[in-house]
Amino acid sequence: MRTSIVFGIAGSILLASCSSTATTPSATVTTLSPDSERLFRLSWEAIPEHDGTHMRLRGDVENLYGETAARVQLLAQGLDTSGNVIDQKIEWLPGTVSPFGRAYYEVPNMRPAQHYRVTVWAFDRGRGPSSRKTAPWAQSHPARSLATETNGRGDWI
């Protein structure tokens, strides 16, 4: 009986230590990918929205790395004069950013702030179509069909 109570308490402590709240952006936590600052260059400008009470951030993400970046999430933050976050939003970048390529983005409906900051919050590394090569045996040749031709020994080519 005593052993089961001890194991129950130990299990509860273990579960409590493993379960934590998700990481949320703040003035000091601006990315889930620490290497994103060297892999991406971002530019942005703030322009007034049509309603006159909000701002829209628009700019470019430049991929400085030789792999496609997919599922890119941008963190846009509005900061006051002391550097405190007064507004923030995570926005998905549509599509992918090709190796050494650029992608345009917009983050609408930001509250007016003294200045803004945009960082790459998270992304997936992947191989894009530009980096895939077709194997020589899979290339189509107009003079022969790969599905019906053999090399004389019974092997398909």
One Martini backbone bead per residue (centre of mass of N, CA, C, O) as a GRO file, in nm:
protein
  157
    1MET     BB    1   0.060   0.062  -0.023
    2ARG     BB    2   0.296   0.256   0.017
    3THR     BB    3   0.419   0.212  -0.267
    4SER     BB    4   0.179   0.323  -0.433
    5ILE     BB    5   0.192   0.608  -0.318
    6VAL     BB    6   0.477   0.676  -0.404
    7PHE     BB    7   0.432   0.625  -0.709
    8GLY     BB    8   0.203   0.833  -0.738
    9ILE     BB    9   0.364   1.081  -0.656
   10ALA     BB   10   0.597   1.048  -0.858
   11GLY     BB   11   0.415   1.056  -1.112
   12SER     BB   12   0.298   1.339  -1.063
   13ILE     BB   13   0.564   1.491  -1.066
   14LEU     BB   14   0.651   1.404  -1.347
   15LEU     BB   15   0.407   1.522  -1.500
   16ALA     BB   16   0.442   1.816  -1.402
   17SER     BB   17   0.733   1.852  -1.525
   18CYS     BB   18   0.649   1.787  -1.830
   19SER     BB   19   0.430   1.989  -1.801
   20SER     BB   20   0.391   2.279  -2.008
   21THR     BB   21   0.386   2.566  -2.128
   22ALA     BB   22   0.389   2.738  -2.389
   23THR     BB   23   0.571   2.922  -2.582
   24THR     BB   24   0.592   3.274  -2.560
   25PRO     BB   25   0.598   3.573  -2.660
   26SER     BB   26   0.836   3.846  -2.612
   27ALA     BB   27   1.080   4.073  -2.560
   28THR     BB   28   1.293   3.812  -2.539
   29VAL     BB   29   1.097   3.616  -2.701
   30THR     BB   30   1.136   3.585  -3.074
   31THR     BB   31   1.206   3.263  -3.092
   32LEU     BB   32   1.235   2.902  -3.175
   33SER     BB   33   1.492   2.979  -3.373
   34PRO     BB   34   1.809   3.069  -3.309
   35ASP     BB   35   1.916   3.058  -3.629
   36SER     BB   36   1.734   3.275  -3.784
   37GLU     BB   37   1.923   3.529  -3.797
   38ARG     BB   38   2.128   3.379  -4.012
   39LEU     BB   39   1.893   3.272  -4.229
   40PHE     BB   40   1.752   3.563  -4.207
   41ARG     BB   41   1.607   3.850  -4.375
   42LEU     BB   42   1.438   4.147  -4.264
   43SER     BB   43   1.171   4.356  -4.381
   44TRP     BB   44   0.996   4.673  -4.286
   45GLU     BB   45   0.672   4.842  -4.283
   46ALA     BB   46   0.457   5.102  -4.172
   47ILE     BB   47   0.107   5.123  -4.241
   48PRO     BB   48  -0.188   5.249  -4.272
   49GLU     BB   49  -0.494   5.178  -4.233
   50HIS     BB   50  -0.815   5.249  -4.341
   51ASP     BB   51  -0.927   5.304  -4.039
   52GLY     BB   52  -0.680   5.474  -3.874
   53THR     BB   53  -0.604   5.262  -3.608
   54HIS     BB   54  -0.409   5.089  -3.781
   55MET     BB   55  -0.146   4.867  -3.875
   56ARG     BB   56   0.076   4.769  -4.147
   57LEU     BB   57   0.292   4.510  -4.214
   58ARG     BB   58   0.557   4.520  -4.462
   59GLY     BB   59   0.760   4.272  -4.652
   60ASP     BB   60   1.066   4.079  -4.636
   61VAL     BB   61   1.193   3.749  -4.686
   62GLU     BB   62   1.526   3.624  -4.659
   63ASN     BB   63   1.699   3.344  -4.777
   64LEU     BB   64   2.038   3.246  -4.667
   65TYR     BB   65   1.976   2.948  -4.737
   66GLY     BB   66   2.007   2.622  -4.912
   67GLU     BB   67   1.702   2.596  -4.810
   68THR     BB   68   1.390   2.541  -4.777
   69ALA     BB   69   1.123   2.730  -4.637
   70ALA     BB   70   0.869   2.612  -4.425
   71ARG     BB   71   0.627   2.707  -4.228
   72VAL     BB   72   0.629   3.016  -4.180
   73GLN     BB   73   0.666   3.220  -3.885
   74LEU     BB   74   0.568   3.540  -3.783
   75LEU     BB   75   0.681   3.799  -3.559
   76ALA     BB   76   0.487   4.070  -3.451
   77GLN     BB   77   0.592   4.384  -3.293
   78GLY     BB   78   0.488   4.626  -3.061
   79LEU     BB   79   0.665   4.913  -2.934
   80ASP     BB   80   0.766   5.107  -2.696
   81THR     BB   81   0.996   5.330  -2.568
   82SER     BB   82   1.095   5.085  -2.358
   83GLY     BB   83   1.040   4.793  -2.515
   84ASN     BB   84   0.752   4.718  -2.482
   85VAL     BB   85   0.495   4.507  -2.537
   86ILE     BB   86   0.171   4.601  -2.698
   87ASP     BB   87   0.196   4.408  -2.959
   88GLN     BB   88   0.103   4.084  -3.112
   89LYS     BB   89   0.181   3.858  -3.398
   90ILE     BB   90   0.112   3.557  -3.567
   91GLU     BB   91   0.224   3.483  -3.903
   92TRP     BB   92   0.173   3.328  -4.194
   93LEU     BB   93   0.351   3.222  -4.460
   94PRO     BB   94   0.298   3.193  -4.777
   95GLY     BB   95   0.438   2.921  -4.845
   96THR     BB   96   0.767   2.946  -4.962
   97VAL     BB   97   1.130   2.970  -4.928
   98SER     BB   98   1.370   2.980  -5.126
   99PRO     BB   99   1.677   2.946  -5.195
  100PHE     BB  100   1.787   3.266  -5.186
  101GLY     BB  101   1.510   3.394  -5.137
  102ARG     BB  102   1.188   3.561  -5.158
  103ALA     BB  103   0.920   3.702  -4.945
  104TYR     BB  104   0.610   3.826  -4.906
  105TYR     BB  105   0.448   4.033  -4.647
  106GLU     BB  106   0.162   4.060  -4.412
  107VAL     BB  107   0.051   4.255  -4.115
  108PRO     BB  108  -0.240   4.308  -3.979
  109ASN     BB  109  -0.377   4.493  -3.720
  110MET     BB  110  -0.190   4.691  -3.572
  111ARG     BB  111  -0.094   4.867  -3.325
  112PRO     BB  112   0.013   5.148  -3.236
  113ALA     BB  113   0.369   5.237  -3.236
  114GLN     BB  114   0.686   5.335  -3.202
  115HIS     BB  115   0.780   5.035  -3.281
  116TYR     BB  116   0.900   4.757  -3.479
  117ARG     BB  117   0.902   4.386  -3.497
  118VAL     BB  118   1.049   4.121  -3.702
  119THR     BB  119   1.033   3.762  -3.683
  120VAL     BB  120   1.126   3.433  -3.679
  121TRP     BB  121   0.959   3.199  -3.506
  122ALA     BB  122   0.913   2.965  -3.736
  123PHE     BB  123   1.041   2.660  -3.906
  124ASP     BB  124   1.097   2.454  -4.194
  125ARG     BB  125   1.305   2.231  -4.327
  126GLY     BB  126   1.363   2.191  -4.688
  127ARG     BB  127   1.311   2.052  -4.999
  128GLY     BB  128   1.300   2.181  -5.298
  129PRO     BB  129   1.250   2.169  -5.635
  130SER     BB  130   1.538   2.298  -5.702
  131SER     BB  131   1.695   2.041  -5.544
  132ARG     BB  132   1.580   1.838  -5.733
  133LYS     BB  133   1.673   1.528  -5.885
  134THR     BB  134   1.672   1.328  -6.150
  135ALA     BB  135   1.720   1.028  -6.216
  136PRO     BB  136   1.850   0.882  -6.492
  137TRP     BB  137   1.644   0.629  -6.492
  138ALA     BB  138   1.376   0.839  -6.477
  139GLN     BB  139   1.412   0.945  -6.741
  140SER     BB  140   1.279   1.041  -7.031
  141HIS     BB  141   1.265   0.869  -7.350
  142PRO     BB  142   1.153   0.883  -7.674
  143ALA     BB  143   1.276   0.591  -7.783
  144ARG     BB  144   1.179   0.472  -7.497
  145SER     BB  145   1.042   0.236  -7.267
  146LEU     BB  146   1.060   0.149  -6.933
  147ALA     BB  147   0.814  -0.064  -6.920
  148THR     BB  148   0.913  -0.262  -7.196
  149GLU     BB  149   1.225  -0.278  -7.159
  150THR     BB  150   1.514  -0.471  -7.223
  151ASN     BB  151   1.869  -0.595  -7.202
  152GLY     BB  152   1.864  -0.931  -7.271
  153ARG     BB  153   1.851  -1.053  -6.952
  154GLY     BB  154   1.555  -0.954  -6.823
  155ASP     BB  155   1.607  -0.664  -6.755
  156TRP     BB  156   1.494  -0.371  -6.655
  157ILE     BB  157   1.524  -0.021  -6.801
   0.00000   0.00000   0.00000
